Amino acid sequence: MRPALLLRVLEREFASTPDGHHTPVMLWGPPGVGKSQMVAQIAGRHQVPLIDIRLSQMEPSDLRGIPFRVENRVEWAIPALLPDAARHGPAGILFLDEITSAPPAVSAAAYQLILDRRLGEYQVPAHWAIFAAGNRQGDRGVTYSMPAPLANRFSHFEVETHLDDWVAWAYRSGIDERVIGFLRFRPELLFDFDPAHNPVAFPSPRSWEFAHRGLKKFEDHSELLQGTLQACVGPAAGIELTAFINSLDQMPDLDAIVNGDPVPVPREIDLQYAVAAALVGRAIRAQDSDRRDQTIGNILHYANRFPARELGVMLVSDLHRAIGNRVFEVPAFADWAQAVADVMLFE
């Protein structure tokens, strides 16, 4: 399932806890596709605590607690890492990450916690959701087969990569438009992982964020930039991204475009993708300015000038994902929509 839809599933699951309808959710997927980040987004959106327990680093006693003697009885000390309404708050998310990397003895200790929301005398607070994530056995991670009793305690979702969803996240997160433009130009490189070759660095949604950081740190050190990008996204993708960035000195004047000047569209297809991504970035940064509507209108006029109208549609679709329905309020949108009515795609 694509990330945008999975976020809605996690949202509903968290919201259902007060009514007692919550079902623990297991997210499956290869490394780097954003499983942990999706759970963190739900916690951040609701401003509730997120307790991230890496089961691969646990012993059974870390969950069950340790016994101690009280007169002639043995009682169990409740681990401080488990949710407690008094200490952590009445609502939150208990996230069991790397659950498929946990030894069987540890996953067995989690059975009761996941299904019955309790461990011995400990009870998970009523308004806390339980989510888990892990890699599949074919992903070359340290994984164990999930026992059937544990698997039967979850609803299971496979996390897929989806470029539109990643691009929407990237604009919200301030990812460099050059990285976004490159992936629009080479969409198959958003995620390129071949477990048979067991690569150390490879393209993934997570590693493209690393590439963004590397670009910010080393763009003024040309002798280091390519090696840094290769270290983030792998040798081949790093070379391609470097070449893409180096070609951007031929970019048209973006200031002139947003000012409404008649700027030619570059002939090179990679530059067209780069211009489209950069213009969305300009529109985002213009949202708090007096020239907001004028900037958006001029970008819409420019979108009509792309030789391949589908690329203009992509630009405006990304613009809508980035700034929302405000794009519809600009008078130039009606002219643009009329011009591309025969190629429009509706989600």
PDB file of C-alpha atoms in Angstrom, residues 26-331:
ATOM      1  CA  MET A  26       2.312  -4.452  11.485  1.00  0.00           C
ATOM      2  CA  LEU A  27       4.164  -2.583   8.723  1.00  0.00           C
ATOM      3  CA  TRP A  28       6.289  -4.736   6.419  1.00  0.00           C
ATOM      4  CA  GLY A  29       8.844  -3.406   3.993  1.00  0.00           C
ATOM      5  CA  PRO A  30      12.467  -3.232   2.915  1.00  0.00           C
ATOM      6  CA  PRO A  31      14.925  -0.919   4.665  1.00  0.00           C
ATOM      7  CA  GLY A  32      14.675   2.798   4.037  1.00  0.00           C
ATOM      8  CA  VAL A  33      11.069   3.082   2.806  1.00  0.00           C
ATOM      9  CA  GLY A  34       9.883   5.214   5.742  1.00  0.00           C
ATOM     10  CA  LYS A  35       8.044   2.778   8.037  1.00  0.00           C
ATOM     11  CA  SER A  36       9.310   4.363  11.241  1.00  0.00           C
ATOM     12  CA  GLN A  37       8.837   7.871   9.925  1.00  0.00           C
ATOM     13  CA  MET A  38       5.158   7.263   9.133  1.00  0.00           C
ATOM     14  CA  VAL A  39       4.513   6.215  12.726  1.00  0.00           C
ATOM     15  CA  ALA A  40       6.425   9.274  13.961  1.00  0.00           C
ATOM     16  CA  GLN A  41       4.263  11.493  11.716  1.00  0.00           C
ATOM     17  CA  ILE A  42       1.082  10.220  13.364  1.00  0.00           C
ATOM     18  CA  ALA A  43       2.503  10.903  16.825  1.00  0.00           C
ATOM     19  CA  GLY A  44       3.662  14.367  15.783  1.00  0.00           C
ATOM     20  CA  ARG A  45       0.337  15.205  14.149  1.00  0.00           C
ATOM     21  CA  HIS A  46      -1.525  14.428  17.386  1.00  0.00           C
ATOM     22  CA  GLN A  47       1.233  15.760  19.639  1.00  0.00           C
ATOM     23  CA  VAL A  48       1.337  12.569  21.681  1.00  0.00           C
ATOM     24  CA  PRO A  49       4.380  10.676  22.976  1.00  0.00           C
ATOM     25  CA  LEU A  50       5.939   7.941  20.882  1.00  0.00           C
ATOM     26  CA  ILE A  51       7.687   5.146  22.750  1.00  0.00           C
ATOM     27  CA  ASP A  52       9.990   3.427  20.276  1.00  0.00           C
ATOM     28  CA  ILE A  53      11.082   0.009  21.520  1.00  0.00           C
ATOM     29  CA  ARG A  54      13.689  -1.778  19.387  1.00  0.00           C
ATOM     30  CA  LEU A  55      12.894  -5.388  20.148  1.00  0.00           C
ATOM     31  CA  SER A  56      16.072  -6.551  18.407  1.00  0.00           C
ATOM     32  CA  GLN A  57      18.031  -4.985  21.289  1.00  0.00           C
ATOM     33  CA  MET A  58      15.884  -6.466  24.058  1.00  0.00           C
ATOM     34  CA  GLU A  59      16.063  -9.440  26.380  1.00  0.00           C
ATOM     35  CA  PRO A  60      12.805 -11.106  27.513  1.00  0.00           C
ATOM     36  CA  SER A  61      13.261  -9.618  30.991  1.00  0.00           C
ATOM     37  CA  ASP A  62      13.400  -6.117  29.480  1.00  0.00           C
ATOM     38  CA  LEU A  63       9.704  -6.484  28.627  1.00  0.00           C
ATOM     39  CA  ARG A  64       8.484  -8.794  31.376  1.00  0.00           C
ATOM     40  CA  GLY A  65      10.441  -7.039  34.111  1.00  0.00           C
ATOM     41  CA  ILE A  66      12.440  -8.652  36.888  1.00  0.00           C
ATOM     42  CA  PRO A  67      11.063 -10.522  39.918  1.00  0.00           C
ATOM     43  CA  PHE A  68      11.533  -9.315  43.484  1.00  0.00           C
ATOM     44  CA  ARG A  69      10.434 -10.712  46.814  1.00  0.00           C
ATOM     45  CA  VAL A  70       7.668  -9.105  48.878  1.00  0.00           C
ATOM     46  CA  GLU A  71       7.339 -11.052  52.146  1.00  0.00           C
ATOM     47  CA  ASN A  72       6.447 -14.572  50.983  1.00  0.00           C
ATOM     48  CA  ARG A  73       5.442 -13.551  47.446  1.00  0.00           C
ATOM     49  CA  VAL A  74       7.278 -12.809  44.226  1.00  0.00           C
ATOM     50  CA  GLU A  75       6.176  -9.703  42.340  1.00  0.00           C
ATOM     51  CA  TRP A  76       7.410  -8.205  39.079  1.00  0.00           C
ATOM     52  CA  ALA A  77       8.957  -4.780  38.578  1.00  0.00           C
ATOM     53  CA  ILE A  78       7.276  -3.099  35.604  1.00  0.00           C
ATOM     54  CA  PRO A  79       9.846  -1.816  33.053  1.00  0.00           C
ATOM     55  CA  ALA A  80       9.974   1.975  32.938  1.00  0.00           C
ATOM     56  CA  LEU A  81      10.053   1.936  29.130  1.00  0.00           C
ATOM     57  CA  LEU A  82       6.454   0.700  28.859  1.00  0.00           C
ATOM     58  CA  PRO A  83       3.681   3.327  28.540  1.00  0.00           C
ATOM     59  CA  ASP A  84       2.384   4.715  31.813  1.00  0.00           C
ATOM     60  CA  ALA A  85      -0.477   7.199  31.824  1.00  0.00           C
ATOM     61  CA  ALA A  86       0.879   9.079  34.843  1.00  0.00           C
ATOM     62  CA  ARG A  87       4.397   9.482  33.431  1.00  0.00           C
ATOM     63  CA  HIS A  88       3.870   9.572  29.676  1.00  0.00           C
ATOM     64  CA  GLY A  89       0.311  10.845  29.270  1.00  0.00           C
ATOM     65  CA  PRO A  90      -3.149   9.315  28.737  1.00  0.00           C
ATOM     66  CA  ALA A  91      -2.697   8.788  24.968  1.00  0.00           C
ATOM     67  CA  GLY A  92       0.238   7.871  22.771  1.00  0.00           C
ATOM     68  CA  ILE A  93       1.814   5.283  20.496  1.00  0.00           C
ATOM     69  CA  LEU A  94       3.772   2.198  21.518  1.00  0.00           C
ATOM     70  CA  PHE A  95       5.972   1.367  18.528  1.00  0.00           C
ATOM     71  CA  LEU A  96       7.663  -2.038  18.406  1.00  0.00           C
ATOM     72  CA  ASP A  97      10.300  -1.498  15.744  1.00  0.00           C
ATOM     73  CA  GLU A  98      12.564  -4.170  14.246  1.00  0.00           C
ATOM     74  CA  ILE A  99      10.149  -6.788  15.545  1.00  0.00           C
ATOM     75  CA  THR A 100      11.218  -9.319  12.911  1.00  0.00           C
ATOM     76  CA  SER A 101      14.834  -8.936  14.081  1.00  0.00           C
ATOM     77  CA  ALA A 102      13.965  -9.901  17.654  1.00  0.00           C
ATOM     78  CA  PRO A 103      15.026 -13.356  18.873  1.00  0.00           C
ATOM     79  CA  PRO A 104      12.083 -15.763  19.317  1.00  0.00           C
ATOM     80  CA  ALA A 105      12.289 -15.552  23.114  1.00  0.00           C
ATOM     81  CA  VAL A 106      11.769 -11.778  22.953  1.00  0.00           C
ATOM     82  CA  SER A 107       8.925 -11.919  20.425  1.00  0.00           C
ATOM     83  CA  ALA A 108       7.238 -14.557  22.580  1.00  0.00           C
ATOM     84  CA  ALA A 109       7.350 -12.139  25.517  1.00  0.00           C
ATOM     85  CA  ALA A 110       5.515  -9.594  23.351  1.00  0.00           C
ATOM     86  CA  TYR A 111       2.555 -11.888  22.541  1.00  0.00           C
ATOM     87  CA  GLN A 112       0.415 -10.889  25.502  1.00  0.00           C
ATOM     88  CA  LEU A 113       1.478  -7.245  25.294  1.00  0.00           C
ATOM     89  CA  ILE A 114       0.283  -6.978  21.689  1.00  0.00           C
ATOM     90  CA  LEU A 115      -3.006  -8.873  21.782  1.00  0.00           C
ATOM     91  CA  ASP A 116      -4.195  -8.464  25.377  1.00  0.00           C
ATOM     92  CA  ARG A 117      -2.470  -5.096  25.949  1.00  0.00           C
ATOM     93  CA  ARG A 118      -0.980  -6.392  29.163  1.00  0.00           C
ATOM     94  CA  LEU A 119       2.018  -8.212  30.624  1.00  0.00           C
ATOM     95  CA  GLY A 120       1.209  -9.924  33.885  1.00  0.00           C
ATOM     96  CA  GLU A 121      -0.240  -7.196  36.080  1.00  0.00           C
ATOM     97  CA  TYR A 122       0.853  -4.399  33.722  1.00  0.00           C
ATOM     98  CA  GLN A 123      -1.877  -2.898  31.500  1.00  0.00           C
ATOM     99  CA  VAL A 124      -1.267  -0.714  28.424  1.00  0.00           C
ATOM    100  CA  PRO A 125      -3.236   2.550  28.911  1.00  0.00           C
ATOM    101  CA  ALA A 126      -6.546   2.453  27.043  1.00  0.00           C
ATOM    102  CA  HIS A 127      -5.829   5.296  24.613  1.00  0.00           C
ATOM    103  CA  TRP A 128      -2.427   4.032  23.490  1.00  0.00           C
ATOM    104  CA  ALA A 129      -2.143   2.534  19.988  1.00  0.00           C
ATOM    105  CA  ILE A 130       0.269  -0.324  19.236  1.00  0.00           C
ATOM    106  CA  PHE A 131       2.160  -0.282  15.940  1.00  0.00           C
ATOM    107  CA  ALA A 132       5.059  -2.470  14.811  1.00  0.00           C
ATOM    108  CA  ALA A 133       7.428  -2.617  11.841  1.00  0.00           C
ATOM    109  CA  GLY A 134      10.015  -4.944  10.413  1.00  0.00           C
ATOM    110  CA  ASN A 135      11.873  -6.098   7.348  1.00  0.00           C
ATOM    111  CA  ARG A 136      10.920  -9.093   5.261  1.00  0.00           C
ATOM    112  CA  GLN A 137      13.098 -12.196   5.222  1.00  0.00           C
ATOM    113  CA  GLY A 138      14.228 -11.511   1.657  1.00  0.00           C
ATOM    114  CA  ASP A 139      15.566  -8.030   2.496  1.00  0.00           C
ATOM    115  CA  ARG A 140      18.990  -9.208   3.680  1.00  0.00           C
ATOM    116  CA  GLY A 141      18.419  -7.881   7.182  1.00  0.00           C
ATOM    117  CA  VAL A 142      18.823  -9.775  10.429  1.00  0.00           C
ATOM    118  CA  THR A 143      15.347 -11.308  10.496  1.00  0.00           C
ATOM    119  CA  TYR A 144      13.522 -14.216  12.028  1.00  0.00           C
ATOM    120  CA  SER A 145      10.376 -15.781  10.657  1.00  0.00           C
ATOM    121  CA  MET A 146       7.427 -14.266  12.490  1.00  0.00           C
ATOM    122  CA  PRO A 147       5.709 -17.022  14.514  1.00  0.00           C
ATOM    123  CA  ALA A 148       2.090 -17.632  13.554  1.00  0.00           C
ATOM    124  CA  PRO A 149       0.767 -16.794  17.059  1.00  0.00           C
ATOM    125  CA  LEU A 150       2.491 -13.400  16.874  1.00  0.00           C
ATOM    126  CA  ALA A 151       1.469 -12.738  13.255  1.00  0.00           C
ATOM    127  CA  ASN A 152      -2.140 -13.466  14.124  1.00  0.00           C
ATOM    128  CA  ARG A 153      -2.091 -10.617  16.632  1.00  0.00           C
ATOM    129  CA  PHE A 154      -1.681  -7.933  13.940  1.00  0.00           C
ATOM    130  CA  SER A 155      -3.297  -6.517  10.860  1.00  0.00           C
ATOM    131  CA  HIS A 156      -0.552  -6.578   8.203  1.00  0.00           C
ATOM    132  CA  PHE A 157       0.332  -3.938   5.614  1.00  0.00           C
ATOM    133  CA  GLU A 158       3.100  -3.923   3.006  1.00  0.00           C
ATOM    134  CA  VAL A 159       4.758  -0.505   2.615  1.00  0.00           C
ATOM    135  CA  GLU A 160       5.342   0.439  -1.022  1.00  0.00           C
ATOM    136  CA  THR A 161       7.342   3.345  -2.362  1.00  0.00           C
ATOM    137  CA  HIS A 162       5.402   5.955  -4.320  1.00  0.00           C
ATOM    138  CA  LEU A 163       7.096   8.915  -5.979  1.00  0.00           C
ATOM    139  CA  ASP A 164       4.158  11.343  -5.697  1.00  0.00           C
ATOM    140  CA  ASP A 165       3.873  10.669  -1.970  1.00  0.00           C
ATOM    141  CA  TRP A 166       7.612  11.101  -1.484  1.00  0.00           C
ATOM    142  CA  VAL A 167       7.639  14.346  -3.489  1.00  0.00           C
ATOM    143  CA  ALA A 168       4.786  15.763  -1.394  1.00  0.00           C
ATOM    144  CA  TRP A 169       6.711  14.865   1.773  1.00  0.00           C
ATOM    145  CA  ALA A 170       9.951  16.267   0.330  1.00  0.00           C
ATOM    146  CA  TYR A 171       8.468  19.697  -0.387  1.00  0.00           C
ATOM    147  CA  ARG A 172       6.936  19.824   3.111  1.00  0.00           C
ATOM    148  CA  SER A 173      10.272  18.826   4.632  1.00  0.00           C
ATOM    149  CA  GLY A 174      12.401  21.302   2.708  1.00  0.00           C
ATOM    150  CA  ILE A 175      14.295  18.743   0.634  1.00  0.00           C
ATOM    151  CA  ASP A 176      16.494  20.421  -1.974  1.00  0.00           C
ATOM    152  CA  GLU A 177      14.544  20.954  -5.192  1.00  0.00           C
ATOM    153  CA  ARG A 178      17.488  19.633  -7.201  1.00  0.00           C
ATOM    154  CA  VAL A 179      17.057  16.224  -5.583  1.00  0.00           C
ATOM    155  CA  ILE A 180      13.300  16.342  -6.222  1.00  0.00           C
ATOM    156  CA  GLY A 181      13.816  17.371  -9.829  1.00  0.00           C
ATOM    157  CA  PHE A 182      16.326  14.566 -10.365  1.00  0.00           C
ATOM    158  CA  LEU A 183      13.909  11.940  -9.044  1.00  0.00           C
ATOM    159  CA  ARG A 184      11.124  13.316 -11.201  1.00  0.00           C
ATOM    160  CA  PHE A 185      13.515  12.853 -14.122  1.00  0.00           C
ATOM    161  CA  ARG A 186      14.656   9.380 -12.936  1.00  0.00           C
ATOM    162  CA  PRO A 187      11.660   8.047 -10.933  1.00  0.00           C
ATOM    163  CA  GLU A 188      12.908   4.448 -10.948  1.00  0.00           C
ATOM    164  CA  LEU A 189      15.767   5.523  -8.668  1.00  0.00           C
ATOM    165  CA  LEU A 190      13.533   6.480  -5.752  1.00  0.00           C
ATOM    166  CA  PHE A 191      14.055   2.942  -4.480  1.00  0.00           C
ATOM    167  CA  ASP A 192      16.507   0.574  -6.122  1.00  0.00           C
ATOM    168  CA  PHE A 193      17.493  -2.248  -3.803  1.00  0.00           C
ATOM    169  CA  ASP A 194      18.567  -5.664  -5.009  1.00  0.00           C
ATOM    170  CA  PRO A 195      18.993  -7.974  -2.003  1.00  0.00           C
ATOM    171  CA  ALA A 196      20.812 -10.504  -4.185  1.00  0.00           C
ATOM    172  CA  HIS A 197      23.755  -8.100  -4.487  1.00  0.00           C
ATOM    173  CA  ASN A 198      23.537  -6.943  -0.845  1.00  0.00           C
ATOM    174  CA  PRO A 199      24.604  -3.327  -1.541  1.00  0.00           C
ATOM    175  CA  VAL A 200      25.948  -1.133   1.246  1.00  0.00           C
ATOM    176  CA  ALA A 201      24.614   2.162  -0.140  1.00  0.00           C
ATOM    177  CA  PHE A 202      21.550   2.180  -2.380  1.00  0.00           C
ATOM    178  CA  PRO A 203      18.755   4.567  -3.409  1.00  0.00           C
ATOM    179  CA  SER A 204      15.824   4.664  -0.978  1.00  0.00           C
ATOM    180  CA  PRO A 205      13.507   7.363   0.377  1.00  0.00           C
ATOM    181  CA  ARG A 206      15.704   7.532   3.474  1.00  0.00           C
ATOM    182  CA  SER A 207      19.015   7.712   1.603  1.00  0.00           C
ATOM    183  CA  TRP A 208      17.743  10.488  -0.687  1.00  0.00           C
ATOM    184  CA  GLU A 209      17.229  12.551   2.449  1.00  0.00           C
ATOM    185  CA  PHE A 210      20.873  11.800   3.271  1.00  0.00           C
ATOM    186  CA  ALA A 211      21.798  12.979  -0.236  1.00  0.00           C
ATOM    187  CA  HIS A 212      19.938  16.239   0.444  1.00  0.00           C
ATOM    188  CA  ARG A 213      22.029  16.730   3.588  1.00  0.00           C
ATOM    189  CA  GLY A 214      25.218  15.882   1.717  1.00  0.00           C
ATOM    190  CA  LEU A 215      24.363  18.387  -1.000  1.00  0.00           C
ATOM    191  CA  LYS A 216      23.863  21.128   1.575  1.00  0.00           C
ATOM    192  CA  LYS A 217      27.194  20.328   3.238  1.00  0.00           C
ATOM    193  CA  PHE A 218      29.425  19.759   0.217  1.00  0.00           C
ATOM    194  CA  GLU A 219      27.946  21.631  -2.769  1.00  0.00           C
ATOM    195  CA  ASP A 220      30.738  24.221  -2.486  1.00  0.00           C
ATOM    196  CA  HIS A 221      33.395  21.459  -2.441  1.00  0.00           C
ATOM    197  CA  SER A 222      33.163  19.955  -5.906  1.00  0.00           C
ATOM    198  CA  GLU A 223      36.000  17.526  -5.260  1.00  0.00           C
ATOM    199  CA  LEU A 224      34.007  15.969  -2.395  1.00  0.00           C
ATOM    200  CA  LEU A 225      30.436  16.218  -3.647  1.00  0.00           C
ATOM    201  CA  GLN A 226      30.277  13.187  -5.945  1.00  0.00           C
ATOM    202  CA  GLY A 227      31.904  10.879  -3.411  1.00  0.00           C
ATOM    203  CA  THR A 228      29.530  12.097  -0.718  1.00  0.00           C
ATOM    204  CA  LEU A 229      26.450  11.521  -2.857  1.00  0.00           C
ATOM    205  CA  GLN A 230      27.690   8.068  -3.856  1.00  0.00           C
ATOM    206  CA  ALA A 231      28.165   7.249  -0.175  1.00  0.00           C
ATOM    207  CA  CYS A 232      24.497   8.101   0.395  1.00  0.00           C
ATOM    208  CA  VAL A 233      22.661   6.595  -2.603  1.00  0.00           C
ATOM    209  CA  GLY A 234      25.181   4.230  -4.156  1.00  0.00           C
ATOM    210  CA  PRO A 235      27.829   4.575  -6.887  1.00  0.00           C
ATOM    211  CA  ALA A 236      25.626   4.745  -9.989  1.00  0.00           C
ATOM    212  CA  ALA A 237      22.872   6.997  -8.603  1.00  0.00           C
ATOM    213  CA  GLY A 238      25.478   9.279  -7.003  1.00  0.00           C
ATOM    214  CA  ILE A 239      27.207   9.815 -10.361  1.00  0.00           C
ATOM    215  CA  GLU A 240      23.882  10.529 -12.088  1.00  0.00           C
ATOM    216  CA  LEU A 241      22.787  13.016  -9.446  1.00  0.00           C
ATOM    217  CA  THR A 242      26.135  14.819  -9.612  1.00  0.00           C
ATOM    218  CA  ALA A 243      25.914  15.098 -13.398  1.00  0.00           C
ATOM    219  CA  PHE A 244      22.340  16.373 -13.104  1.00  0.00           C
ATOM    220  CA  ILE A 245      23.372  19.046 -10.618  1.00  0.00           C
ATOM    221  CA  ASN A 246      26.376  20.098 -12.707  1.00  0.00           C
ATOM    222  CA  SER A 247      24.107  20.614 -15.740  1.00  0.00           C
ATOM    223  CA  LEU A 248      21.936  23.111 -13.890  1.00  0.00           C
ATOM    224  CA  ASP A 249      24.193  26.027 -14.765  1.00  0.00           C
ATOM    225  CA  GLN A 250      22.176  26.057 -17.993  1.00  0.00           C
ATOM    226  CA  MET A 251      18.918  26.629 -16.085  1.00  0.00           C
ATOM    227  CA  PRO A 252      16.773  29.545 -17.259  1.00  0.00           C
ATOM    228  CA  ASP A 253      16.319  32.597 -15.040  1.00  0.00           C
ATOM    229  CA  LEU A 254      13.795  31.488 -12.402  1.00  0.00           C
ATOM    230  CA  ASP A 255      13.319  35.043 -11.125  1.00  0.00           C
ATOM    231  CA  ALA A 256      12.290  36.111 -14.609  1.00  0.00           C
ATOM    232  CA  ILE A 257       9.804  33.217 -14.822  1.00  0.00           C
ATOM    233  CA  VAL A 258       8.065  34.082 -11.540  1.00  0.00           C
ATOM    234  CA  ASN A 259       8.020  37.742 -12.609  1.00  0.00           C
ATOM    235  CA  GLY A 260       6.139  36.786 -15.762  1.00  0.00           C
ATOM    236  CA  ASP A 261       8.878  37.503 -18.309  1.00  0.00           C
ATOM    237  CA  PRO A 262       8.806  35.474 -21.563  1.00  0.00           C
ATOM    238  CA  VAL A 263      11.528  32.929 -20.732  1.00  0.00           C
ATOM    239  CA  PRO A 264      12.095  30.051 -23.176  1.00  0.00           C
ATOM    240  CA  VAL A 265      11.638  26.505 -21.889  1.00  0.00           C
ATOM    241  CA  PRO A 266      14.956  24.612 -22.053  1.00  0.00           C
ATOM    242  CA  ARG A 267      15.179  21.915 -24.686  1.00  0.00           C
ATOM    243  CA  GLU A 268      16.916  19.364 -22.450  1.00  0.00           C
ATOM    244  CA  ILE A 269      14.396  17.132 -20.692  1.00  0.00           C
ATOM    245  CA  ASP A 270      16.449  16.910 -17.478  1.00  0.00           C
ATOM    246  CA  LEU A 271      16.498  20.712 -17.248  1.00  0.00           C
ATOM    247  CA  GLN A 272      12.736  20.795 -17.738  1.00  0.00           C
ATOM    248  CA  TYR A 273      12.275  18.538 -14.710  1.00  0.00           C
ATOM    249  CA  ALA A 274      14.725  20.656 -12.726  1.00  0.00           C
ATOM    250  CA  VAL A 275      12.858  23.860 -13.647  1.00  0.00           C
ATOM    251  CA  ALA A 276       9.512  22.316 -12.646  1.00  0.00           C
ATOM    252  CA  ALA A 277      10.829  21.278  -9.215  1.00  0.00           C
ATOM    253  CA  ALA A 278      12.492  24.652  -8.643  1.00  0.00           C
ATOM    254  CA  LEU A 279       9.301  26.552  -9.525  1.00  0.00           C
ATOM    255  CA  VAL A 280       7.308  24.572  -6.966  1.00  0.00           C
ATOM    256  CA  GLY A 281       9.937  25.568  -4.420  1.00  0.00           C
ATOM    257  CA  ARG A 282       9.539  29.221  -5.418  1.00  0.00           C
ATOM    258  CA  ALA A 283       5.768  28.969  -4.972  1.00  0.00           C
ATOM    259  CA  ILE A 284       6.192  27.475  -1.492  1.00  0.00           C
ATOM    260  CA  ARG A 285       8.529  30.277  -0.417  1.00  0.00           C
ATOM    261  CA  ALA A 286       6.140  32.904  -1.803  1.00  0.00           C
ATOM    262  CA  GLN A 287       3.190  31.822   0.369  1.00  0.00           C
ATOM    263  CA  ASP A 288       3.739  34.527   2.974  1.00  0.00           C
ATOM    264  CA  SER A 289       4.531  37.313   0.518  1.00  0.00           C
ATOM    265  CA  ASP A 290       2.324  39.921  -1.127  1.00  0.00           C
ATOM    266  CA  ARG A 291       3.295  38.478  -4.525  1.00  0.00           C
ATOM    267  CA  ARG A 292       1.940  35.011  -3.749  1.00  0.00           C
ATOM    268  CA  ASP A 293      -0.912  34.954  -6.280  1.00  0.00           C
ATOM    269  CA  GLN A 294       1.164  36.681  -8.937  1.00  0.00           C
ATOM    270  CA  THR A 295       3.972  34.135  -8.487  1.00  0.00           C
ATOM    271  CA  ILE A 296       1.572  31.190  -8.722  1.00  0.00           C
ATOM    272  CA  GLY A 297      -0.146  32.704 -11.756  1.00  0.00           C
ATOM    273  CA  ASN A 298       3.129  33.192 -13.612  1.00  0.00           C
ATOM    274  CA  ILE A 299       4.187  29.623 -12.802  1.00  0.00           C
ATOM    275  CA  LEU A 300       0.873  28.379 -14.201  1.00  0.00           C
ATOM    276  CA  HIS A 301       1.423  30.380 -17.387  1.00  0.00           C
ATOM    277  CA  TYR A 302       4.905  28.861 -17.703  1.00  0.00           C
ATOM    278  CA  ALA A 303       3.506  25.344 -17.129  1.00  0.00           C
ATOM    279  CA  ASN A 304       1.498  25.797 -20.328  1.00  0.00           C
ATOM    280  CA  ARG A 305       4.692  26.337 -22.300  1.00  0.00           C
ATOM    281  CA  PHE A 306       6.292  22.932 -21.778  1.00  0.00           C
ATOM    282  CA  PRO A 307       6.505  21.031 -25.079  1.00  0.00           C
ATOM    283  CA  ALA A 308       5.333  17.866 -23.308  1.00  0.00           C
ATOM    284  CA  ARG A 309       2.066  18.926 -21.684  1.00  0.00           C
ATOM    285  CA  GLU A 310       2.260  15.986 -19.278  1.00  0.00           C
ATOM    286  CA  LEU A 311       5.286  17.648 -17.688  1.00  0.00           C
ATOM    287  CA  GLY A 312       3.272  20.807 -17.121  1.00  0.00           C
ATOM    288  CA  VAL A 313       0.541  18.692 -15.528  1.00  0.00           C
ATOM    289  CA  MET A 314       3.171  17.159 -13.249  1.00  0.00           C
ATOM    290  CA  LEU A 315       4.374  20.631 -12.242  1.00  0.00           C
ATOM    291  CA  VAL A 316       0.875  21.816 -11.320  1.00  0.00           C
ATOM    292  CA  SER A 317       0.063  18.530  -9.548  1.00  0.00           C
ATOM    293  CA  ASP A 318       3.173  18.932  -7.408  1.00  0.00           C
ATOM    294  CA  LEU A 319       2.231  22.564  -6.846  1.00  0.00           C
ATOM    295  CA  HIS A 320      -1.182  21.473  -5.562  1.00  0.00           C
ATOM    296  CA  ARG A 321       0.375  18.864  -3.250  1.00  0.00           C
ATOM    297  CA  ALA A 322       2.740  21.500  -1.893  1.00  0.00           C
ATOM    298  CA  ILE A 323       0.409  24.488  -1.322  1.00  0.00           C
ATOM    299  CA  GLY A 324      -3.046  22.897  -1.370  1.00  0.00           C
ATOM    300  CA  ASN A 325      -6.239  24.320  -2.861  1.00  0.00           C
ATOM    301  CA  ARG A 326      -4.828  27.832  -2.940  1.00  0.00           C
ATOM    302  CA  VAL A 327      -3.639  27.098  -6.466  1.00  0.00           C
ATOM    303  CA  PHE A 328      -7.291  26.832  -7.582  1.00  0.00           C
ATOM    304  CA  GLU A 329      -8.005  30.377  -6.397  1.00  0.00           C
ATOM    305  CA  VAL A 330      -5.575  31.980  -8.840  1.00  0.00           C
ATOM    306  CA  PRO A 331      -7.359  33.192 -12.021  1.00  0.00           C
TER     307      PRO A 331
END
